[in-house]
Coordinates of C-alpha atoms in Angstrom, one line a residue:
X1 CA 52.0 82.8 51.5
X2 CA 49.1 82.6 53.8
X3 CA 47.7 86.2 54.8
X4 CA 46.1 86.9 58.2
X5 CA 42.4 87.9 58.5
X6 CA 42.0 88.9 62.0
X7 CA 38.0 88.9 62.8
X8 CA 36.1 91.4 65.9
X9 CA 34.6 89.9 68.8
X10 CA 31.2 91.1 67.4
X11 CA 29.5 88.1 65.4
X12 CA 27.7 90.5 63.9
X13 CA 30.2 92.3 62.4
X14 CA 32.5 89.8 59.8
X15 CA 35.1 93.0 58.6
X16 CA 37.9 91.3 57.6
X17 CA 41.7 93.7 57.4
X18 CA 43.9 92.1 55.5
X19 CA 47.7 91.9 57.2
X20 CA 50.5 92.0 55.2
X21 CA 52.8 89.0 56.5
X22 CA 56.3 90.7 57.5
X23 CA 58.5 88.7 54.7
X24 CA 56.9 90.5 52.4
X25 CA 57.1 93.5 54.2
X26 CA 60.6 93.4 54.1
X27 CA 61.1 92.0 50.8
X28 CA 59.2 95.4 49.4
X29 CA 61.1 97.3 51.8
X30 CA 64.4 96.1 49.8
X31 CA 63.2 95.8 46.4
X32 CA 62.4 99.8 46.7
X33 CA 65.5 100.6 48.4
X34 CA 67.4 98.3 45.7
X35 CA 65.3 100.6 42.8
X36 CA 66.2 103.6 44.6
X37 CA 70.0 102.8 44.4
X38 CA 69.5 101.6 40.8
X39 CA 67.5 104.9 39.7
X40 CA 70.5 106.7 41.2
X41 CA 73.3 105.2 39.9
X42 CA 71.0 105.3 36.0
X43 CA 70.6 109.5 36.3
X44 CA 74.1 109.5 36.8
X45 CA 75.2 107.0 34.2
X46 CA 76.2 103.9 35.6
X47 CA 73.4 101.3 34.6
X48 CA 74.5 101.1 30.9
X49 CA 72.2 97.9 29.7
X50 CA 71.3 99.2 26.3
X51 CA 73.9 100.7 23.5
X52 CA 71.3 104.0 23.8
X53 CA 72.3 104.4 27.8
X54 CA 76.1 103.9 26.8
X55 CA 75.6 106.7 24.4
X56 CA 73.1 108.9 26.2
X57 CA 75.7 108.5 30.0
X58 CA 79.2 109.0 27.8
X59 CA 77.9 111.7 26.1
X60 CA 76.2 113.4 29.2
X61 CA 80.0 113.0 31.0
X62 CA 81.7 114.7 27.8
X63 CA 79.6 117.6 27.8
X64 CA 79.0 118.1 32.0
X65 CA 82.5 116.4 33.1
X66 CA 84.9 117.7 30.6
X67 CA 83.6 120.0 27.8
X68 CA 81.6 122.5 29.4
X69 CA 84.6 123.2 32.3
X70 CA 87.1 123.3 29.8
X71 CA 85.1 125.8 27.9
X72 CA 84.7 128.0 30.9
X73 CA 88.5 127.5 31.7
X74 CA 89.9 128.9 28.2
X75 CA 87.1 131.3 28.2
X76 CA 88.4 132.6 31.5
X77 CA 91.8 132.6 30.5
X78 CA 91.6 135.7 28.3
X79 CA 91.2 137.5 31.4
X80 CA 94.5 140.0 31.7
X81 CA 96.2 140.1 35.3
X82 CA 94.5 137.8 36.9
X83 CA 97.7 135.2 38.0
X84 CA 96.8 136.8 41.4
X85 CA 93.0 134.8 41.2
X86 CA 93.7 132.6 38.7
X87 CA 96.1 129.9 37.7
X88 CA 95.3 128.3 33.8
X89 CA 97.9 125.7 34.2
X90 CA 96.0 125.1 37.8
X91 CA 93.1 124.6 36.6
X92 CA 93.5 122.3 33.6
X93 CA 95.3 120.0 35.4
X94 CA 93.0 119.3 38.1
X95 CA 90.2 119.3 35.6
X96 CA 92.4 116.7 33.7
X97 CA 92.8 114.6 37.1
X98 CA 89.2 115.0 38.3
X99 CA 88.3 113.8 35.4
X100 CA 90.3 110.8 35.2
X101 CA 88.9 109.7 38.8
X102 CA 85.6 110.0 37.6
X103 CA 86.0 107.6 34.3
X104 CA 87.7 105.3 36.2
X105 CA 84.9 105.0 38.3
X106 CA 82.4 105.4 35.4
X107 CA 84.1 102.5 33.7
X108 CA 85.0 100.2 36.3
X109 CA 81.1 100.1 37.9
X110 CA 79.2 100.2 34.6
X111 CA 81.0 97.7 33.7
X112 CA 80.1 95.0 36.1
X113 CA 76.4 96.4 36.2
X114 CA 76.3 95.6 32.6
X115 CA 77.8 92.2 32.8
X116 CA 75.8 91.0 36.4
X117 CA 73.1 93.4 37.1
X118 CA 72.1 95.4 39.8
X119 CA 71.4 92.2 42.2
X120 CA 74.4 90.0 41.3
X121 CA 76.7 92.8 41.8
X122 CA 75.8 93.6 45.1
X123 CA 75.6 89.7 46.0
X124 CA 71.6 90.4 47.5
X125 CA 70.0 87.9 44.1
X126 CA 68.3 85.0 46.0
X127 CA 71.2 82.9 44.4
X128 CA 73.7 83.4 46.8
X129 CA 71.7 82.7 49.9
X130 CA 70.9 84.0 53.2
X131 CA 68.4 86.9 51.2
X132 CA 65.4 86.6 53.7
X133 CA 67.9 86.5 57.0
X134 CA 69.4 90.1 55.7
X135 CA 66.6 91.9 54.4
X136 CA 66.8 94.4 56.9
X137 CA 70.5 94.8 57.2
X138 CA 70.5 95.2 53.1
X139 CA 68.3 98.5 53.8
X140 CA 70.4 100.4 56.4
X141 CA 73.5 99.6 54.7
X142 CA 72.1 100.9 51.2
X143 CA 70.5 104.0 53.2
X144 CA 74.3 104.0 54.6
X145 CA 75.4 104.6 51.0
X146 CA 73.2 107.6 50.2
X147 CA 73.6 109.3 53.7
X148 CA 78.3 108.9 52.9
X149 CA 77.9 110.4 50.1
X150 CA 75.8 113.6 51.0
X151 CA 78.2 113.8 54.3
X152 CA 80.9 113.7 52.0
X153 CA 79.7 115.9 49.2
X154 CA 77.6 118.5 50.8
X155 CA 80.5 120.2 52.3
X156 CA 82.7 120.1 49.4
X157 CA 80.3 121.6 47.3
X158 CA 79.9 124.7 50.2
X159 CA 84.1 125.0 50.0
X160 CA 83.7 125.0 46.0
X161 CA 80.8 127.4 45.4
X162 CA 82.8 129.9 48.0
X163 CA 85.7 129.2 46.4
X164 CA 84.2 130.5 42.8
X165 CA 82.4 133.2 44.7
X166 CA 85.4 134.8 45.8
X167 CA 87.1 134.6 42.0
X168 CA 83.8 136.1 41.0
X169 CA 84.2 139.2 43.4
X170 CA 88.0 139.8 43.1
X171 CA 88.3 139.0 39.8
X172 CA 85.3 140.7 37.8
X173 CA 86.6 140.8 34.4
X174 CA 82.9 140.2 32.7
X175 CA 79.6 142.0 33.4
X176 CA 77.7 140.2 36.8
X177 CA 75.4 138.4 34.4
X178 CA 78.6 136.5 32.7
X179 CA 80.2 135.7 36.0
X180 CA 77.4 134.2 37.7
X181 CA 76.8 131.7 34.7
X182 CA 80.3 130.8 35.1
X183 CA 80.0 130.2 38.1
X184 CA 77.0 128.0 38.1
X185 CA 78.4 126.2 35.1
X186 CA 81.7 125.2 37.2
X187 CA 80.3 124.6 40.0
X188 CA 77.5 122.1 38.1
X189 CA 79.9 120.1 36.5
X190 CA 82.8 119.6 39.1
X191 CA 79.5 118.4 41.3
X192 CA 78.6 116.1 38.7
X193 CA 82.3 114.9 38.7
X194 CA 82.7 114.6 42.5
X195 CA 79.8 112.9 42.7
X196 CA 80.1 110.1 39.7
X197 CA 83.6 109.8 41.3
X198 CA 82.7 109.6 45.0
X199 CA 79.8 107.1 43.8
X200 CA 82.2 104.6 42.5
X201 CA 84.0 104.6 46.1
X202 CA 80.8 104.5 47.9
X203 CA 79.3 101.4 45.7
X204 CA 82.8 99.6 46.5
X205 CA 82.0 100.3 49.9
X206 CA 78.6 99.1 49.8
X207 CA 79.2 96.0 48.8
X208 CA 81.9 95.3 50.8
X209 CA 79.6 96.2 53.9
X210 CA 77.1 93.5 52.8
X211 CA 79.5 90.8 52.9
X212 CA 80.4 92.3 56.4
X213 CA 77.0 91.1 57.4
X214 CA 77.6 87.6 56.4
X215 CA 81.0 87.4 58.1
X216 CA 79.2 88.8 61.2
X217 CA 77.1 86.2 61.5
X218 CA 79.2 83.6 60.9
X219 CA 80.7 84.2 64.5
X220 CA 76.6 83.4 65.3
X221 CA 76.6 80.6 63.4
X222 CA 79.3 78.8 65.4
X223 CA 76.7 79.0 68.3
X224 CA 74.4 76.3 66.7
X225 CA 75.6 72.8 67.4
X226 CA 76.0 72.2 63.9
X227 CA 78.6 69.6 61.1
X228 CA 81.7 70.7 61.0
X229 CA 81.6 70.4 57.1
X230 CA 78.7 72.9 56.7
X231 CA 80.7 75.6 58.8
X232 CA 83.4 74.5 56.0
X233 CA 81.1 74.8 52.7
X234 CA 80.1 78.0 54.2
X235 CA 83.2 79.8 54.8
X236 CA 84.3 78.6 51.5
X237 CA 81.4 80.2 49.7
X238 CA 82.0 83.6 51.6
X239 CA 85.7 83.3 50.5
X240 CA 84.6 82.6 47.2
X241 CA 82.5 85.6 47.1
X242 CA 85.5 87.8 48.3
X243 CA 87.7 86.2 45.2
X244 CA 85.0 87.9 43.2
X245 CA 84.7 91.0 44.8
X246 CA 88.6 91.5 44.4
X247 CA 88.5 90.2 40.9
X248 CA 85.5 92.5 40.2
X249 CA 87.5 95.9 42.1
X250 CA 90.8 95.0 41.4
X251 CA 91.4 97.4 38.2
X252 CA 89.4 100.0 39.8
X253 CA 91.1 99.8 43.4
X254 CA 94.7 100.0 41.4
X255 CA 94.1 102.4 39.1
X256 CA 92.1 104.9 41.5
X257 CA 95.4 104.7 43.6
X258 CA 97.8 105.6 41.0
X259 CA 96.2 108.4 39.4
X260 CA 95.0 109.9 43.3
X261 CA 98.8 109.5 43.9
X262 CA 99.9 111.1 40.6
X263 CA 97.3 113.7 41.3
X264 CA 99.0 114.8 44.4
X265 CA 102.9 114.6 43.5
X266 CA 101.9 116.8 40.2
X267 CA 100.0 119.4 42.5
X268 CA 103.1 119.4 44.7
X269 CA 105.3 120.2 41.7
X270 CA 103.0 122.8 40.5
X271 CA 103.0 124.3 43.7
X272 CA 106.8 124.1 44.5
X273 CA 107.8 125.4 40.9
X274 CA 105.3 128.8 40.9
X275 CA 107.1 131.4 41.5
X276 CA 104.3 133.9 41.9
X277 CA 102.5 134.0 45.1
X278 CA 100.0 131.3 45.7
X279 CA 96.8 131.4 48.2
X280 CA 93.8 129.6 48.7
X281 CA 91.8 131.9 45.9
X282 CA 94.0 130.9 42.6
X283 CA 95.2 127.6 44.1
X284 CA 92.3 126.8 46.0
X285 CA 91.2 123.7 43.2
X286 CA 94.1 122.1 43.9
X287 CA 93.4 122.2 47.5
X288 CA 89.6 120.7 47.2
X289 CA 90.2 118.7 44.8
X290 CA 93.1 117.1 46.5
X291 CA 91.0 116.2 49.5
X292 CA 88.3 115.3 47.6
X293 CA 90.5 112.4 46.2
X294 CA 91.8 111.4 49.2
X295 CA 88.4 111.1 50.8
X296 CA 87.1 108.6 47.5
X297 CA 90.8 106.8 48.5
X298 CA 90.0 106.6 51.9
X299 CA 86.6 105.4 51.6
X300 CA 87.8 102.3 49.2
X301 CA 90.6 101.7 51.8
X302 CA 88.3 101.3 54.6
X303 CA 86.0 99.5 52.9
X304 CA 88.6 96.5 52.0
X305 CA 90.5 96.7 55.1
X306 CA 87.1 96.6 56.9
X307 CA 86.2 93.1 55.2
X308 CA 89.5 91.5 55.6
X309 CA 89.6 92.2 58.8
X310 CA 86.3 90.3 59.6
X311 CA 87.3 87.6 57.4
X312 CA 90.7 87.0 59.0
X313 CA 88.7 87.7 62.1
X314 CA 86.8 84.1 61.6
X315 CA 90.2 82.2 62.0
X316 CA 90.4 83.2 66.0
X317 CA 86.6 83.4 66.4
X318 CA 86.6 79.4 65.6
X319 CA 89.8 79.0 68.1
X320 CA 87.7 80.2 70.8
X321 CA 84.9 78.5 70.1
X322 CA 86.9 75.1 69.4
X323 CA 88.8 75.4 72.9
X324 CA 85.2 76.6 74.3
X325 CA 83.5 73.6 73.5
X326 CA 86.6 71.4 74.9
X327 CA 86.7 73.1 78.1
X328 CA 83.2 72.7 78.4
X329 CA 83.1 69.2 77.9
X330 CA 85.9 68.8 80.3
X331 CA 84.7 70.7 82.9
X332 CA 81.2 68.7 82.5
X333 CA 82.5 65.6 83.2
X334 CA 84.4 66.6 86.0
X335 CA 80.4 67.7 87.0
X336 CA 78.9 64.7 86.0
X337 CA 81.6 62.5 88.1
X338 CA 81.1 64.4 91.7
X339 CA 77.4 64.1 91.2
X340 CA 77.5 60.6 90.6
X341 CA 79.2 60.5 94.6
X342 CA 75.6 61.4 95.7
X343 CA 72.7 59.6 93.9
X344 CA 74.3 56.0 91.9
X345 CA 71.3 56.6 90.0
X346 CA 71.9 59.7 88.2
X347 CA 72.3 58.8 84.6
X348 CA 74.3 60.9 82.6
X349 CA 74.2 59.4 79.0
X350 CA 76.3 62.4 77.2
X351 CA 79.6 61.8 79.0
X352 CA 82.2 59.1 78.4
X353 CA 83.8 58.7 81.9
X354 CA 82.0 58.4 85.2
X355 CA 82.6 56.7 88.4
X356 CA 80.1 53.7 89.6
X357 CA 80.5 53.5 93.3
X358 CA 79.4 49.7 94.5
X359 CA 77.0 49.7 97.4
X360 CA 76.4 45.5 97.3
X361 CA 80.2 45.0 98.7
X362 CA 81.5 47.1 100.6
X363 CA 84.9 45.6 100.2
X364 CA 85.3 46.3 96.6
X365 CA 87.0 49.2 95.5
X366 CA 85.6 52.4 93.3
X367 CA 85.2 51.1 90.1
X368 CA 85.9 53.7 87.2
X369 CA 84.6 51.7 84.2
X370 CA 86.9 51.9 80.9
X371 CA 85.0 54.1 78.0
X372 CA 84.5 51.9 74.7
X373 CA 86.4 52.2 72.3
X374 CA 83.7 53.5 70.4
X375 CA 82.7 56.3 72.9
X376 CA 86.7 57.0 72.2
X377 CA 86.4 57.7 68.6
X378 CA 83.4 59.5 68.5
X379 CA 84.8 61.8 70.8
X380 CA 88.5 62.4 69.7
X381 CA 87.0 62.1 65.8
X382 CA 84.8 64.8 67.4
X383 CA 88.1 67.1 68.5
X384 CA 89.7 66.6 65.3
X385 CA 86.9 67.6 63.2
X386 CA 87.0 71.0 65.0
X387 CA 90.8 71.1 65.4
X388 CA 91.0 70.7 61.3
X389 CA 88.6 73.1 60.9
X390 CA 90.6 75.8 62.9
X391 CA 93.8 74.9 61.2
X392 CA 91.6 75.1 57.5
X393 CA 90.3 78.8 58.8
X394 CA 93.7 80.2 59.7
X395 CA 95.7 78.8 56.6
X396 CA 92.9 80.3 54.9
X397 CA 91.9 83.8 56.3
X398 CA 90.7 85.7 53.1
X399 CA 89.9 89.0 52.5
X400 CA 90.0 91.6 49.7
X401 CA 93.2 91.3 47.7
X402 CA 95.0 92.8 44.6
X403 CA 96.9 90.6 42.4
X404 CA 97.9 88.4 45.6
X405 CA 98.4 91.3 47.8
X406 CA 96.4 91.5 51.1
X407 CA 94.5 94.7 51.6
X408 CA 94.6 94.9 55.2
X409 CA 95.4 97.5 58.2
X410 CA 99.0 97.5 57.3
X411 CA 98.9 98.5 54.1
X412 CA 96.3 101.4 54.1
X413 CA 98.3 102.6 57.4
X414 CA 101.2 103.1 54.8
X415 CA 99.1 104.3 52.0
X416 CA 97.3 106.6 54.0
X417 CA 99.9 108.3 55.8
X418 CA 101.6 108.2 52.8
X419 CA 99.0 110.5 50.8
X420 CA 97.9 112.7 53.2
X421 CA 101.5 113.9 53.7
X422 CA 100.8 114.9 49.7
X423 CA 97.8 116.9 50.8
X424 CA 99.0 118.7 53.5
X425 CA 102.0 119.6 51.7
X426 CA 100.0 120.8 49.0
X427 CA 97.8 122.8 51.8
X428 CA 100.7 124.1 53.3
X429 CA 101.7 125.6 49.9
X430 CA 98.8 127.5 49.3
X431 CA 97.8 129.1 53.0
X432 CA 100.3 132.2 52.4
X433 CA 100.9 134.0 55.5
X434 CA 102.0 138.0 54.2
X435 CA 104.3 140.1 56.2
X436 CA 104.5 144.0 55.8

C-alpha cells in the first residue's frame, strides 16, 4: 500500500513525514484490541491451544474456584454458635452452584477457542468478509465487552467484600490476622469465579453484537441499486453464520439456564426450610450470588434476542424497500407523462409508458403508444425478482435458536420474569424485619 510523503513549500527543505494510510490505522487498532481480548480471556484460562494451558487453566480453577473456598468454608465451620452469621449448608451450596456456572462457561468457550481460534470465533478472520468495512465497529464493540463486565462486576465485588466484612466483625472466632486472610482468600476466588463466569456471557454477547453490525447494514445495503441474487447470497451467508453461532452456544445457552434455574429453586428451599432466623449477614451468598446468575442469564438472553430480532427485522426492512421502489416507479411515470404535455421533446428513456401528443394533425387523437413486450418483461421480471425476494426473507427470518427453538422477545419475557420471581423470593426471605 502506497504511503504518503507530504513535501514543504520550501525547495530547500526536502523533509519528508511519513503518513500512515488509515486502513492500516485501523487494522492495528483492531489487531491490538483483538490481543487485548485474547490476553484476557488467556490469564483467565480460556485460550487452551497447548495440553500445558489445559493443565496450567484447570488446575488454576481447582485450586482458586473450588479448593481454596472450600477450605476456608470447613475451616470456618468449626466455629461454635455462629448459625446467627453463618450458614455451612449455605455456603456449600452456592459454592457448588457458582462453581458449576463458571465450568460451564470455562468449557463451553475454551472449547470453541481451541477448535477455531480467536478470529474464527468471533467471525472478524478476513474469511468471512466485510473485515475492512467494520474495523471500527469491531473496536467499540470489544471495548463494549470489557466496560459490561467491570459495570457488572465492580459492584458485586463492593456487596461481597462488605458482606465478609461484616461476618469478620460479628463473628470473630479467630485472632484479626486469621480473619482478614479469610477474607481476602473468599473474596479472591468468588472474584475469580464471577468473573470466568460473567466472561463466558459477555463473549456470547460479543459476538452476537458483531453480527448485529452486519445485519445493520444490510438495511444499507438495500439502498444500492444492486441484483437481487447478491441481496440473496448475502442474507444467506449471515443466516448461515447465525446457524453457527447457535450450534457453537447451544450447550452453553441450555445448560447455563438449567443450572441458574436449579440454583434459584434450591436457594428457595433452603430458605423456606430454615427454621432459624435468616438475614442478609448468614444468607447474604445466596442473595449475591443469586443475582449474580441472573445478571450472566440476562446478559446471554439479551444478547440472542437482540440478534434475532435484527435478523427477523430484515424480512419487513426488504417489504418496504420492495413497495418503495414500486411506488417510486409508479409515481415517476405519472411525472414523466404530465411533463411530456409541455415539451414533445423531453425524452425519458427509463419509463415504459408515456404519451406522444401529435402536433402535424391536429385531427388525430392523443396517441399513448403500447410498451413492447420486452419493456413488459423487463419490468414485471423486475417486480418478481423483488417480490420473491421478500417472500424468501420472511419464510426465512433467522436468528439464534436452540434445538429448533427461536430465542426471541417472547421467550426471554417468560424466562425472565420467570427467574427473577426466584430471586426476589429468595431476597424476600433473607431481609428479616424484627419486632420487640
Amino acid at each position: 500500500m502506497a504511503v504518503a510523503y507530504p513535501q514543504t513549500d520550501n525547495s530547500s527543505s526536502t523533509t519528508q513525514i511519513p503518513l500512515v494510510s488509515e486502513d492500516q490505522e485501523d487494522e492495528a487498532n483492531l489487531s491490538r484490541s483483538l490481543n487485548h481480548l485474547e490476553t484476557f480471556l488467556r490469564v483467565f484460562g480460556f485460550c487452551q491451544y497447548s495440553f500445558l494451558s489445559i493443565i496450567l487453566s484447570w488446575l488454576s480453577f481447582l485450586l482458586l474456584g473450588i479448593a481454596l473456598p472450600a477450605v476456608m468454608i470447613k475451616y470456618l465451620s468449626y466455629c461454635t454458635d455462629c448459625e446467627k452469621y453463618q450458614i455451612n449448608t449455605f455456603e456449600i451450596q452456592v459454592l457448588v452452584f457458582q462453581s458449576l456456572v463458571a465450568t460451564i462457561s470455562l468449557v463451553c468457550i475454551s472449547h470453541n477457542l481451541r477448535k477455531y481460534g480467536a478470529r474464527k470465533f468471533l467471525f472478524v478472520d478476513r474469511y468471512h468478509g466485510h473485515l475492512a468495512q467494520f474495523r471500527d465497529e469491531y473496536v467499540k464493540k470489544i471495548n463494549g465487552f470489557f466496560r459490561l463486565l467491570v459495570i457488572w462486576v465492580l459492584p458485586f465485588l463492593v456487596l461481597k467484600i462488605i458482606r465478609e466484612a461484616v461476618r469478620v466483625v460479628y463473628a470473630p472466632h479467630h485472632s484479626w490476622g486469621q480473619s482478614v486472610a479469610i477474607l481476602i482468600a473468599l473474596v479472591v476466588s468468588w472474584t475469580y469465579s464471577i468473573t470466568v463466569y460473567l466472561s463466558g456471557c459477555a463473549l456470547f454477547n460479543l459476538v452476537c453484537n458483531f453480527q448485529v453490525i452486519h445485519f445493520e447494514n444490510y438495511g444499507k445495503l438495500l439502498e444500492r441499486d444492486l441484483d437481487i441474487t447478491l441481496y440473496i447470497e448475502e442474507h444467506i451467508r449471515l443466516t448461515h453464520y447465525l446457524s453457527k453461532i447457535s450450534h457453537r452456544f447451544r450447550i452453553f445457552f441450555v445448560l447455563e439456564l438449567l443450572v441458574v434455574t436449579a440454583s434459584q429453586v434450591v436457594a428457595i428451599f433452603q430458605t423456606t426450610w430454615h427454621s432459624e432466623i435468616l438475614n442478609l449477614i448468614n444468607g447474604g451468598d445466596f442473595v449475591i450470588s443469586s443475582i449474580v446468575e441472573l445478571v450472566g442469564l440476562i446478559i446471554s438472553l439479551h444478547a440472542a434476542a437482540k440478534i434475532t430480532h435484527r435478523a427477523q427485522g430484515t424480512g419487513s426492512v426488504a417489504a418496504k424497500w420492495h413497495s418503495i421502489v414500486t411506488c417510486a416507479y409508479d409515481d415517476t411515470s405519472q411525472v414523466e407523462t404530465g411533463s411530456n404535455c409541455g415539451s414533445s421533446e423531453a425524452a425519458n428513456p427509463g419509463h415504459l409508458i408515456h404519451i406522444n401528443y401529435s402536433e402535424s394533425d391536429l385531427e388525430a387523437v392523443d396517441y399513448v403508444p403500447v410498451p413492447t413486450t420486452t419493456q413488459l418483461a423487463s419490468y414485471m421480471s423486475t417486480y418478481h425478482k423483488r417480490q420473491s425476494f421478500v417472500t424468501y426473507l420472511q419464510s426465512n427470518p433467522g436468528g439464534f435458536s436452540v434445538f429448533g427453538w427461536r430465542v426471541d422477545r417472547t421467550l426471554i419475557n417468560t424466562i425472565f420474569f420467570l427467574e427473577i420471581s426466584l430471586v426476589l423470593f429468595v431476597l424476600g426471605k433473607t431481609i428479616t424485619i424484627y419486632h420487640s
